[in-house]
Amino acid sequence: MLVKICKYIAIAVTAVTAVVAVFSYIAISEIDLSKIEHRSRVIYDSEGGIVAYTLSDDTDSYRFYTREDEVSPLYISMLIANEDRRFREHCGVDFPALARAFFSNISSNRITSGGSTLAMQVAKITANNKRTYLNKLKEIVQAIYLTGKYGRKQILEWYMTVAPFGSNIEGVKAASLKWFGHLPDRLTPSEAAFLTALPRAPEHIRPDRNYNATKYYKNEVLRLSYEKGVIGMDVWKSSLEDQLPTGLKQIPMNSLTLGNYLFPRVADREIHTWLDPHIQQFLQSLAGTFHENHRDGAVLSAVVLDSLTHRVTGILGSSDLKTTQLCLPFSLRSPGSTLKPFAYALAFQERKIHPNTLLHDNSKLFGLWNPANFTGKFRGKITAEKALTSSLNLPALEVISMVGPLKFINTLNTGAKRVYVKNDSYDYSVILGSPVVSLYNLARFYAMLNEDGILNHYSLYQGDLPEQSVRLLSSDSARVTWEILKSTGRPYNGVGMPGVSYKTGTSSKFTDALAAGSFNNNTVAVAIRFPDNHPGPYRYDGYKDASPVLFDLFANIQSQQFIKEPLESELFIRRPPDALKEVIEQEKTIDRRRLRIMFPVSGDTVMPDFNNRVFIKSIGGEGKIFLTVDDRQYETDYFVPEREGMYEVSVMDEQGRSDSVSFRVVFGQSEP
């Protein structure tokens, strides 16, 4: 008999064990940590402040990952005292507390107390379980499993990341920002008590909906915290009447867009950068002012570099996130005239010219191609340094003809590609803005002048390994170019800042207005751009519009003296060597290979053919002929017009010969 009883007991134990095992397996398999994985993406500044964020991928919630060291210790003590007193001791489930809650619920014939630990609450939230006894059993298994596998610290951080705090707010960090307007590292006792109580009934306890209920639950947390020795009586009594927030606050979204450059890896959810919060705050104010004053589709962007630490300390991605979500400092755009200083520096390095060499600013220097200055005026003979500070086009073309377009671009691309030339067509136009370069790399080039020819990597992310620096220019050629740019004309707000070395640029169709330069350890580049490349009615200019923003930044961000070693070079002597007094202007001869457009003729009105194509007939030239229509380049002898109206069309051969015409395109019957 005893044997049979033992046998039945063994069978029963085995059956129970199997049931428990199966139930545990099912419960564990239902654990869903996707809320953690799909949390908000956040970019932090150098002091831990939030400068940009997204809502969560799954439910569009404010769900910021919250670490234990990012939260006030007072809150954590209140949370444990009120929600999970033996959190540091149990295995994930507080069985005595659970038993008390069970008998309390039985005696009252309803669920009045849950007895849930923080681990059980994490399991409930992540699995989205309804409040039933079966699910409570699952939560017990899940809590033990999660605590054993991940540890108490991880459980605490997960709770502080996913706990509900009303509306679409999840987690302590988001709740502190939305309810109080600051991070949770400096919570007052009342604020900590409020955040401890709110997840119990996040929609009922909300102070903007039920202020009295919020006050009651907050004060209950304070009372229990006093009884458990978390706070003293003086703190308890003085906090009872503290005012609570009556509405949600906006979390400031800095105009730093969350582009792929800032999140280079798909798994990245938190990015800790070297961005200076004070610089970011001023950039944000600039963005707001620009947006209020310019509603024409133009967007302001900027980047700030520190040559002492080789860090990116400021980024303005877009002054209007509704216009563009691109982080514009890392997009490729026309540099306008801002590459001119580097061609001069290369010519100085090769001793092709001296700062006081006479160059020629006249309209006949390049034969059939008649480029003009931005003002349309010419100044005749002029020194190299004055030609550079005046940003004259004809002398710059004279300089690029000496150093060669290919060598010029290859110098800027030493070690890595930074400047991109369309179709690898290295003609003289590279000095006037035909390539594309990011504002970030443009700022690095100007920092390179400030650092005597050495191009450094500027780290944006904390923990980045520094990349190897490269020398682009000799020390004396970089230094003399940097000194020359200190004489560039000042905007209205820059007269009292003679130490700023800078240059401006404007793209040919006024879609980009830029200014870049250095002052002490800071290098700044700013750009006003039409992201869609279609300018508005106002023509933005680098000097008139971008340079005042540049000087505003230099005047309002903290800088440190950037000490440079004394240099000796003939480039610093005012009198140039006899051989470099003046560049010899070559006499022009008849070019028998001149390139000419025969059809259409300027002023014509033409209609596309049955394939909607307009053919351009040209004669002359050497090698491949490139067709350009309104700044868009083609390798065919025709283009397909997208609209009726006037078109600017030019052709250029591999030797730089060119011709251009302007004519009207109509789609229907041409007018008589």
XYZ file of C-alpha atoms in Angstrom:
672
model
C 0.000 0.000 0.000
C 2.759 2.349 0.995
C 4.548 1.558 -2.244
C 1.453 2.428 -4.245
C 1.018 5.684 -2.369
C 4.624 6.574 -3.003
C 4.174 5.655 -6.644
C 1.099 7.851 -6.964
C 2.891 10.665 -5.211
C 5.823 10.301 -7.605
C 3.466 10.343 -10.575
C 1.695 13.396 -9.173
C 4.973 15.175 -8.508
C 6.164 14.338 -12.004
C 2.913 15.566 -13.490
C 2.989 18.752 -11.463
C 6.622 19.265 -12.394
C 5.793 18.774 -16.055
C 2.880 21.186 -15.835
C 5.040 23.749 -14.045
C 7.787 23.284 -16.602
C 5.434 23.681 -19.535
C 3.725 26.651 -17.898
C 7.106 28.245 -17.167
C 8.275 27.655 -20.719
C 5.147 29.268 -22.107
C 5.431 32.206 -19.702
C 9.096 32.796 -20.510
C 8.442 32.531 -24.256
C 5.877 35.321 -23.917
C 8.475 37.766 -22.611
C 8.611 40.621 -25.116
C 11.384 43.180 -24.761
C 10.560 44.957 -28.002
C 9.456 48.043 -26.050
C 13.060 48.353 -24.939
C 14.394 47.778 -28.445
C 11.970 50.217 -30.103
C 12.506 53.044 -27.619
C 13.143 56.614 -28.728
C 16.388 57.622 -30.376
C 18.124 60.361 -28.428
C 21.177 62.550 -28.988
C 22.866 63.936 -25.875
C 25.246 66.868 -25.501
C 28.536 66.781 -23.601
C 26.754 67.397 -20.266
C 24.031 64.782 -20.730
C 21.299 67.131 -21.925
C 18.961 66.099 -24.741
C 19.422 68.005 -27.984
C 17.380 65.818 -30.338
C 15.078 62.818 -30.142
C 12.431 60.747 -31.892
C 9.297 59.090 -30.570
C 9.377 55.316 -30.119
C 9.139 53.217 -33.270
C 6.160 51.146 -32.123
C 3.663 53.460 -30.374
C 4.975 57.003 -30.992
C 5.687 57.419 -27.290
C 8.238 59.470 -25.415
C 10.337 56.526 -24.240
C 13.906 57.514 -23.370
C 16.238 54.884 -21.948
C 16.960 55.806 -18.318
C 20.084 54.642 -16.507
C 20.289 54.417 -12.720
C 23.015 57.059 -12.525
C 20.832 59.513 -14.509
C 18.131 59.639 -11.834
C 18.038 61.307 -8.435
C 18.921 58.762 -5.697
C 15.959 60.169 -3.746
C 13.533 58.956 -6.411
C 15.055 55.463 -6.458
C 14.840 55.266 -2.656
C 11.193 56.413 -2.706
C 10.380 53.980 -5.515
C 11.831 50.985 -3.686
C 10.299 51.996 -0.341
C 6.840 52.327 -1.883
C 6.789 49.714 -4.654
C 9.300 46.957 -3.810
C 10.759 47.173 -0.299
C 12.901 44.035 -0.590
C 14.027 44.782 -4.154
C 17.703 44.336 -3.242
C 17.067 40.959 -1.581
C 14.459 38.829 -3.363
C 14.781 36.777 -6.550
C 12.393 38.959 -8.530
C 9.270 38.074 -6.531
C 8.502 39.139 -2.958
C 6.495 36.065 -1.891
C 5.440 37.375 1.573
C 4.123 40.589 0.004
C 2.431 38.560 -2.722
C 0.748 36.327 -0.125
C -0.512 39.344 1.820
C -1.943 40.825 -1.356
C -3.582 37.504 -2.284
C -5.391 37.118 1.046
C -6.376 40.784 1.015
C -7.951 40.356 -2.402
C -9.737 37.149 -1.331
C -11.156 38.725 1.809
C -12.470 41.757 -0.083
C -13.646 39.637 -3.039
C -11.878 41.954 -5.484
C -8.323 42.887 -6.534
C -7.275 45.641 -4.152
C -3.530 45.008 -4.034
C -1.156 43.496 -6.561
C 1.941 42.784 -4.513
C 3.935 43.147 -7.706
C 7.656 43.759 -7.587
C 9.453 46.010 -10.056
C 10.472 42.906 -12.005
C 6.862 41.738 -12.159
C 5.760 45.181 -13.326
C 8.382 45.100 -16.076
C 7.071 41.706 -17.160
C 3.476 42.971 -17.107
C 4.280 46.150 -19.083
C 6.434 44.506 -21.724
C 3.985 41.606 -22.221
C 0.980 43.967 -22.027
C -0.780 41.488 -19.713
C -4.287 42.083 -18.448
C -4.880 41.967 -14.694
C -5.850 38.302 -14.078
C -4.656 35.623 -11.666
C -3.310 33.509 -14.547
C -1.262 36.397 -15.853
C -0.074 37.083 -12.313
C 1.318 33.550 -12.201
C 3.033 34.156 -15.529
C 4.512 37.384 -14.203
C 5.961 35.513 -11.224
C 7.794 33.128 -13.551
C 8.845 35.931 -15.888
C 10.105 38.129 -13.046
C 12.246 35.341 -11.594
C 13.649 34.587 -15.047
C 14.383 38.237 -15.900
C 16.025 38.930 -12.550
C 18.157 35.801 -12.743
C 19.260 36.447 -16.299
C 19.696 40.230 -16.340
C 20.139 41.273 -12.707
C 18.454 43.867 -10.492
C 20.210 46.885 -11.984
C 18.903 46.062 -15.433
C 15.393 45.456 -14.058
C 15.435 48.853 -12.354
C 16.577 50.613 -15.524
C 13.978 48.821 -17.635
C 11.243 49.853 -15.215
C 12.453 53.459 -15.327
C 12.366 53.249 -19.140
C 8.937 51.679 -19.812
C 6.749 52.570 -16.802
C 3.666 54.570 -17.919
C 3.329 58.191 -16.798
C 0.184 59.343 -18.602
C -0.566 60.231 -22.209
C 2.198 58.814 -24.448
C 4.891 59.309 -21.804
C 6.901 56.283 -20.738
C 9.869 56.157 -18.433
C 11.187 58.458 -15.723
C 13.383 60.592 -17.969
C 10.612 61.422 -20.407
C 8.171 61.947 -17.529
C 10.475 64.379 -15.745
C 10.996 66.364 -18.954
C 7.314 66.382 -19.905
C 5.921 67.158 -16.435
C 8.685 69.324 -14.942
C 10.817 70.509 -17.866
C 14.101 69.110 -16.540
C 16.014 65.845 -16.337
C 15.360 63.465 -13.398
C 18.799 63.892 -11.848
C 17.562 66.867 -9.767
C 14.080 65.915 -8.623
C 12.613 67.607 -5.558
C 10.996 65.367 -2.905
C 7.525 66.297 -4.217
C 8.526 65.606 -7.812
C 10.086 62.267 -6.861
C 6.949 61.309 -4.906
C 4.716 62.315 -7.821
C 6.708 60.173 -10.285
C 6.633 57.260 -7.839
C 2.844 57.380 -7.567
C 1.823 58.164 -11.151
C 2.446 54.696 -12.779
C -0.107 53.140 -10.384
C -2.959 54.760 -12.353
C -1.332 57.030 -14.932
C -4.536 58.433 -16.438
C -6.402 58.800 -13.135
C -3.591 60.402 -11.123
C -2.640 62.945 -13.808
C -2.666 66.413 -12.213
C -4.015 68.062 -15.365
C -7.125 65.886 -15.057
C -7.524 65.068 -11.360
C -5.415 67.407 -9.260
C -6.822 66.312 -5.899
C -6.163 62.629 -6.608
C -2.614 63.457 -7.665
C -2.015 65.420 -4.477
C -3.413 62.596 -2.339
C -1.244 59.865 -3.890
C 1.818 62.088 -3.907
C 1.412 62.807 -0.196
C 0.873 59.108 0.534
C 4.229 58.367 -1.068
C 5.818 61.132 1.042
C 4.244 59.713 4.208
C 5.454 56.174 3.582
C 8.883 57.500 2.579
C 9.080 59.262 5.949
C 7.979 56.127 7.804
C 10.643 54.079 6.005
C 13.357 56.609 6.819
C 13.884 57.822 3.245
C 13.140 61.458 4.165
C 13.003 63.362 7.434
C 9.940 64.877 9.041
C 10.935 68.400 7.996
C 11.118 67.350 4.332
C 7.840 65.450 4.598
C 5.901 68.308 6.169
C 7.379 71.007 3.922
C 6.588 69.007 0.769
C 2.917 68.311 1.466
C 1.653 71.579 -0.012
C 4.097 71.819 -2.929
C 2.411 72.779 -6.174
C 2.098 70.143 -8.873
C 2.311 70.723 -12.642
C -1.065 71.398 -14.218
C -0.054 70.628 -17.790
C 2.512 68.884 -19.925
C 5.581 70.712 -21.196
C 7.306 70.553 -24.553
C 10.663 68.807 -24.645
C 12.852 71.241 -26.605
C 13.812 69.744 -29.955
C 17.103 71.260 -31.002
C 17.383 71.956 -34.720
C 19.768 69.022 -34.973
C 18.057 66.522 -37.213
C 18.532 62.807 -36.636
C 20.218 61.919 -39.901
C 22.100 58.728 -40.692
C 25.405 60.486 -40.061
C 24.459 61.078 -36.430
C 23.202 57.493 -36.059
C 25.737 55.567 -38.181
C 24.690 52.179 -36.816
C 21.142 50.846 -36.978
C 21.303 49.603 -33.371
C 22.201 53.028 -31.981
C 19.442 54.445 -29.792
C 21.479 56.753 -27.569
C 24.288 58.896 -28.951
C 26.506 60.802 -26.535
C 28.282 63.626 -28.315
C 30.766 66.396 -27.559
C 28.211 69.076 -28.451
C 28.457 72.034 -26.085
C 24.998 72.753 -24.554
C 25.684 76.503 -24.434
C 26.667 76.581 -28.111
C 23.656 74.425 -28.989
C 21.371 76.768 -27.065
C 22.670 79.782 -28.984
C 22.389 77.912 -32.289
C 18.796 77.135 -31.373
C 18.083 80.821 -30.755
C 19.666 81.691 -34.108
C 17.494 79.059 -35.758
C 14.366 80.472 -34.163
C 15.198 84.035 -35.181
C 16.027 83.022 -38.744
C 12.840 80.988 -39.078
C 10.698 83.859 -37.806
C 12.273 86.327 -40.237
C 12.500 84.079 -43.313
C 9.467 82.105 -44.435
C 10.589 81.593 -48.044
C 11.870 78.020 -47.821
C 15.459 78.974 -46.962
C 17.080 77.039 -44.109
C 19.978 78.004 -41.847
C 22.566 75.387 -40.848
C 25.918 75.599 -39.064
C 28.813 73.634 -37.591
C 31.291 74.639 -34.857
C 34.715 72.987 -34.389
C 37.205 73.327 -31.509
C 40.850 73.172 -32.621
C 42.116 72.660 -29.056
C 40.149 69.466 -28.430
C 39.458 68.493 -32.067
C 35.788 68.035 -31.256
C 32.560 69.063 -32.946
C 31.050 71.387 -30.335
C 28.030 72.679 -32.227
C 25.701 71.563 -35.020
C 22.618 73.272 -36.374
C 21.081 70.717 -38.695
C 18.146 72.757 -39.950
C 16.450 75.921 -38.748
C 13.116 74.528 -39.948
C 12.532 70.803 -39.471
C 9.243 71.057 -41.380
C 11.099 72.220 -44.495
C 13.777 69.521 -44.344
C 14.692 66.601 -42.090
C 18.203 66.476 -43.565
C 21.140 67.255 -41.305
C 22.462 69.818 -43.783
C 26.044 70.201 -42.440
C 26.706 66.664 -43.695
C 25.035 66.942 -47.091
C 26.982 67.720 -50.262
C 26.330 71.186 -51.689
C 28.007 73.881 -53.749
C 30.707 75.757 -51.801
C 30.387 78.920 -53.897
C 33.646 80.872 -53.623
C 34.713 79.392 -50.292
C 37.326 77.095 -51.880
C 39.290 80.018 -53.371
C 41.645 80.463 -50.370
C 42.970 76.936 -50.761
C 43.933 77.447 -54.400
C 45.814 80.598 -53.419
C 47.480 78.726 -50.551
C 48.602 75.972 -52.934
C 49.987 78.579 -55.338
C 51.833 80.241 -52.423
C 53.242 76.856 -51.393
C 54.546 76.152 -54.898
C 55.902 79.721 -55.139
C 53.824 80.330 -58.239
C 52.686 83.598 -56.663
C 53.408 85.781 -53.639
C 50.685 87.585 -51.623
C 51.765 90.809 -53.376
C 52.086 89.349 -56.851
C 50.052 91.367 -59.357
C 47.210 89.405 -60.925
C 44.810 90.558 -63.625
C 41.144 91.255 -63.208
C 39.896 91.789 -66.737
C 37.242 90.310 -68.975
C 39.444 88.945 -71.778
C 41.765 86.634 -69.926
C 39.989 83.380 -70.847
C 39.064 84.007 -74.456
C 35.680 82.588 -75.452
C 34.773 81.843 -71.856
C 33.988 85.193 -70.317
C 33.421 84.631 -66.623
C 32.629 87.744 -64.621
C 32.965 88.831 -61.014
C 29.961 88.721 -58.727
C 29.587 92.503 -59.046
C 30.020 92.487 -62.824
C 32.897 94.997 -62.519
C 36.650 94.583 -63.130
C 39.582 96.168 -61.311
C 42.535 95.619 -63.624
C 45.867 94.753 -61.957
C 45.502 93.781 -58.314
C 47.650 91.991 -55.707
C 46.887 88.375 -54.898
C 45.936 89.119 -51.302
C 43.484 91.864 -52.303
C 42.067 89.698 -55.067
C 41.430 86.964 -52.485
C 39.835 89.200 -49.840
C 37.699 90.779 -52.584
C 36.766 87.301 -53.874
C 37.434 88.273 -57.498
C 36.725 85.504 -59.996
C 39.165 86.367 -62.795
C 42.308 86.394 -60.605
C 41.113 83.145 -58.988
C 40.884 81.566 -62.447
C 44.379 82.815 -63.132
C 45.566 81.111 -59.933
C 43.804 77.810 -60.632
C 45.348 77.769 -64.111
C 48.800 77.829 -62.457
C 48.251 75.006 -59.943
C 45.893 72.940 -62.122
C 42.314 71.944 -61.231
C 43.153 68.252 -60.778
C 46.062 68.913 -58.417
C 43.959 71.401 -56.474
C 41.134 68.914 -55.868
C 43.565 66.060 -55.151
C 45.271 68.206 -52.512
C 41.988 68.819 -50.705
C 41.233 65.087 -50.999
C 44.543 63.916 -49.549
C 43.885 60.728 -47.579
C 40.110 60.699 -48.169
C 37.558 62.080 -50.610
C 35.966 65.267 -49.324
C 35.366 67.363 -52.441
C 33.398 65.784 -55.287
C 33.594 66.946 -58.906
C 30.718 66.125 -61.243
C 31.659 63.521 -63.830
C 35.310 63.939 -62.769
C 35.446 67.007 -65.024
C 38.395 68.922 -63.558
C 38.119 72.271 -65.285
C 38.713 75.812 -64.067
C 35.175 76.084 -62.691
C 36.218 74.038 -59.636
C 37.443 77.302 -58.111
C 34.092 79.033 -58.641
C 31.832 76.500 -56.937
C 31.134 73.693 -59.420
C 32.225 70.849 -57.037
C 30.225 69.799 -53.985
C 31.443 69.488 -50.388
C 29.783 69.155 -46.989
C 29.679 72.124 -44.638
C 31.423 69.953 -42.043
C 34.408 69.319 -44.318
C 34.439 72.954 -45.413
C 34.764 73.905 -41.739
C 37.620 71.393 -41.395
C 39.438 73.059 -44.314
C 39.239 76.452 -42.590
C 40.342 74.855 -39.308
C 43.269 73.436 -41.290
C 44.341 76.986 -42.191
C 44.054 77.891 -38.515
C 46.262 74.887 -37.668
C 48.993 75.755 -40.168
C 48.105 73.266 -42.884
C 47.256 70.150 -40.845
C 43.805 68.666 -41.428
C 42.484 66.965 -38.299
C 39.535 64.712 -37.639
C 36.956 66.368 -35.398
C 35.181 63.907 -33.143
C 31.440 64.187 -32.665
C 30.868 61.062 -30.576
C 32.203 60.419 -27.101
C 34.457 57.371 -27.175
C 35.499 57.853 -30.803
C 39.028 56.816 -31.665
C 40.848 59.767 -33.294
C 41.683 59.421 -36.958
C 45.139 60.200 -38.279
C 45.731 63.821 -39.221
C 47.151 64.741 -42.633
C 49.121 67.730 -43.863
C 47.471 69.443 -46.821
C 49.590 72.602 -47.017
C 52.940 73.859 -45.834
C 52.884 75.808 -42.578
C 53.848 79.132 -44.140
C 51.365 78.946 -47.037
C 48.503 78.054 -44.666
C 49.524 80.757 -42.172
C 49.820 83.529 -44.736
C 46.441 82.603 -46.245
C 44.872 82.622 -42.787
C 46.384 86.062 -42.115
C 45.180 87.425 -45.467
C 41.605 86.341 -44.695
C 41.665 88.477 -41.545
C 41.424 91.455 -43.933
C 38.200 90.268 -45.546
C 35.550 92.979 -45.342
C 33.386 92.909 -42.203
C 29.598 92.862 -42.033
C 27.832 95.427 -39.856
C 28.244 93.340 -36.682
C 31.875 92.327 -37.264
C 33.672 95.664 -37.320
C 35.013 95.211 -33.789
C 36.376 91.704 -34.402
C 39.613 92.094 -36.403
C 40.907 88.688 -35.328
C 38.361 86.716 -37.340
C 39.843 85.072 -40.450
C 37.005 84.205 -42.804
C 35.612 83.973 -46.337
C 32.133 84.019 -47.856
C 30.620 82.276 -50.849
C 27.439 82.345 -52.922
C 26.366 79.669 -55.394
C 25.616 80.629 -58.990
C 21.815 80.347 -58.647
C 21.687 81.813 -55.117
C 20.639 78.480 -53.611
C 23.563 78.532 -51.154
C 25.007 81.452 -49.183
C 27.976 80.543 -46.993
C 30.508 81.974 -44.574
C 33.361 80.093 -42.895
C 36.306 81.074 -40.746
C 38.230 80.867 -37.479
C 38.657 82.923 -34.339
C 40.946 81.670 -31.567
C 40.206 77.942 -31.100
C 36.807 78.018 -32.784
C 36.118 77.411 -36.455
C 32.591 78.070 -37.673
C 30.855 77.464 -40.989
C 27.293 78.631 -41.648
C 25.063 78.181 -44.683
C 21.718 79.555 -45.785
C 20.294 77.111 -48.285
C 17.244 76.158 -50.272
C 17.259 72.368 -49.738
C 15.331 71.718 -52.958
C 17.751 73.875 -55.026
C 14.921 76.185 -56.104
C 15.636 79.691 -54.782
C 12.940 81.998 -53.518
C 12.285 85.607 -54.491
C 15.040 86.877 -52.168
C 18.611 86.245 -53.332
C 20.716 85.242 -50.328
C 24.321 86.396 -50.419
C 27.283 85.018 -48.460
C 28.546 88.417 -47.341
C 25.215 90.161 -46.796
C 23.302 87.300 -45.157
C 25.611 84.480 -44.000
C 28.552 86.469 -42.587
C 26.442 88.330 -39.955
C 25.365 84.928 -38.592
C 29.016 83.839 -38.514
C 30.041 86.893 -36.490
C 27.054 86.470 -34.174
C 28.371 83.025 -33.351
C 31.935 84.186 -32.781
C 30.682 86.972 -30.515
C 28.467 84.703 -28.401
C 30.362 81.436 -27.957
C 33.225 81.092 -25.540
C 36.697 80.851 -27.067
C 40.237 80.264 -25.856
C 43.431 81.739 -27.208
C 44.964 79.532 -29.864
C 48.713 80.061 -29.660
C 50.762 79.603 -32.848
C 54.503 79.229 -33.234
C 56.352 82.083 -34.980
C 57.212 81.306 -38.605
C 59.793 82.774 -40.959
C 59.154 82.745 -44.690
C 59.537 84.990 -47.719
C 55.761 84.820 -47.972
C 55.560 87.153 -44.958
C 57.821 89.796 -46.579
C 55.838 92.596 -48.178
C 58.044 92.872 -51.260
C 57.683 89.858 -53.570
C 60.686 88.339 -55.346
C 61.379 89.942 -58.733
C 60.218 86.802 -60.547
C 56.860 86.960 -58.771
C 56.078 90.665 -59.067
C 53.465 90.095 -61.727
C 51.941 87.143 -63.513
C 52.617 87.487 -67.221
C 49.333 87.901 -69.066
C 49.476 85.756 -72.156
C 48.471 87.369 -75.461
C 45.415 85.882 -77.086
C 45.571 84.197 -80.476
C 42.784 83.048 -82.775
C 41.508 79.721 -81.496
C 40.803 77.615 -84.568
C 39.164 74.982 -82.369
C 36.755 77.420 -80.759
C 33.501 75.903 -79.599
C 30.293 77.538 -80.826
C 26.571 76.796 -80.486
C 24.981 77.026 -83.942
C 21.427 76.188 -82.860
C 19.463 77.590 -81.108
C 20.607 81.195 -81.278
C 20.189 83.468 -78.270
C 16.710 84.947 -78.261
C 15.135 82.116 -80.287
C 11.836 80.445 -79.410
C 11.942 76.696 -80.001
C 9.597 73.726 -79.623
C 10.679 70.215 -78.558
C 10.487 67.418 -81.146
C 7.962 64.561 -81.008
C 10.104 62.877 -78.289
C 9.977 66.101 -76.243
C 13.703 66.751 -76.864
C 15.527 69.968 -77.688
C 18.780 69.364 -79.609
C 21.776 71.684 -79.247
C 23.956 71.849 -82.353
C 27.554 72.964 -81.812
C 30.775 73.010 -83.827
C 34.422 73.064 -82.812
C 35.978 72.046 -79.541
C 38.191 69.104 -78.602
C 37.314 65.769 -77.041
C 34.107 65.239 -75.140
C 31.530 68.023 -75.206
C 29.516 68.625 -72.043
C 26.067 70.189 -72.219
C 24.825 72.193 -69.226
C 21.218 73.334 -68.882
C 20.405 75.542 -65.886
C 23.329 74.028 -63.902
C 22.374 70.425 -64.786
C 25.046 68.668 -66.850
C 24.333 66.174 -69.673
C 26.606 63.980 -71.807
C 24.159 64.099 -74.725
C 23.542 66.797 -77.343
C 19.928 67.258 -76.252
C 17.852 67.765 -73.149
C 14.195 67.222 -72.198
C 12.652 70.469 -70.903
C 10.460 70.161 -67.814
C 8.710 73.497 -68.218
C 8.054 76.292 -70.649
C 10.146 79.424 -70.370
C 13.701 80.695 -70.714
C 16.663 78.308 -70.568
C 20.376 79.021 -70.115
C 22.364 76.455 -72.104
C 26.133 76.144 -72.357
C 28.613 73.694 -73.850
C 32.198 73.079 -72.769
C 34.943 70.864 -74.154
C 37.728 69.066 -72.288
C 40.069 72.052 -72.735
C 37.719 74.522 -71.085
C 36.426 76.153 -74.297
C 32.786 77.091 -73.946
C 29.850 78.904 -75.444
C 26.379 79.665 -74.161
C 22.985 80.820 -75.397
C 19.676 81.818 -73.858
C 16.412 80.907 -75.569
C 12.739 80.255 -74.885
C 11.022 76.852 -74.977
C 7.292 76.480 -75.654
C 5.323 73.220 -75.700
C 2.432 74.266 -77.948
C 2.144 76.411 -81.047
C 4.788 79.137 -80.866
C 3.576 82.673 -80.662
C 3.813 84.782 -83.842
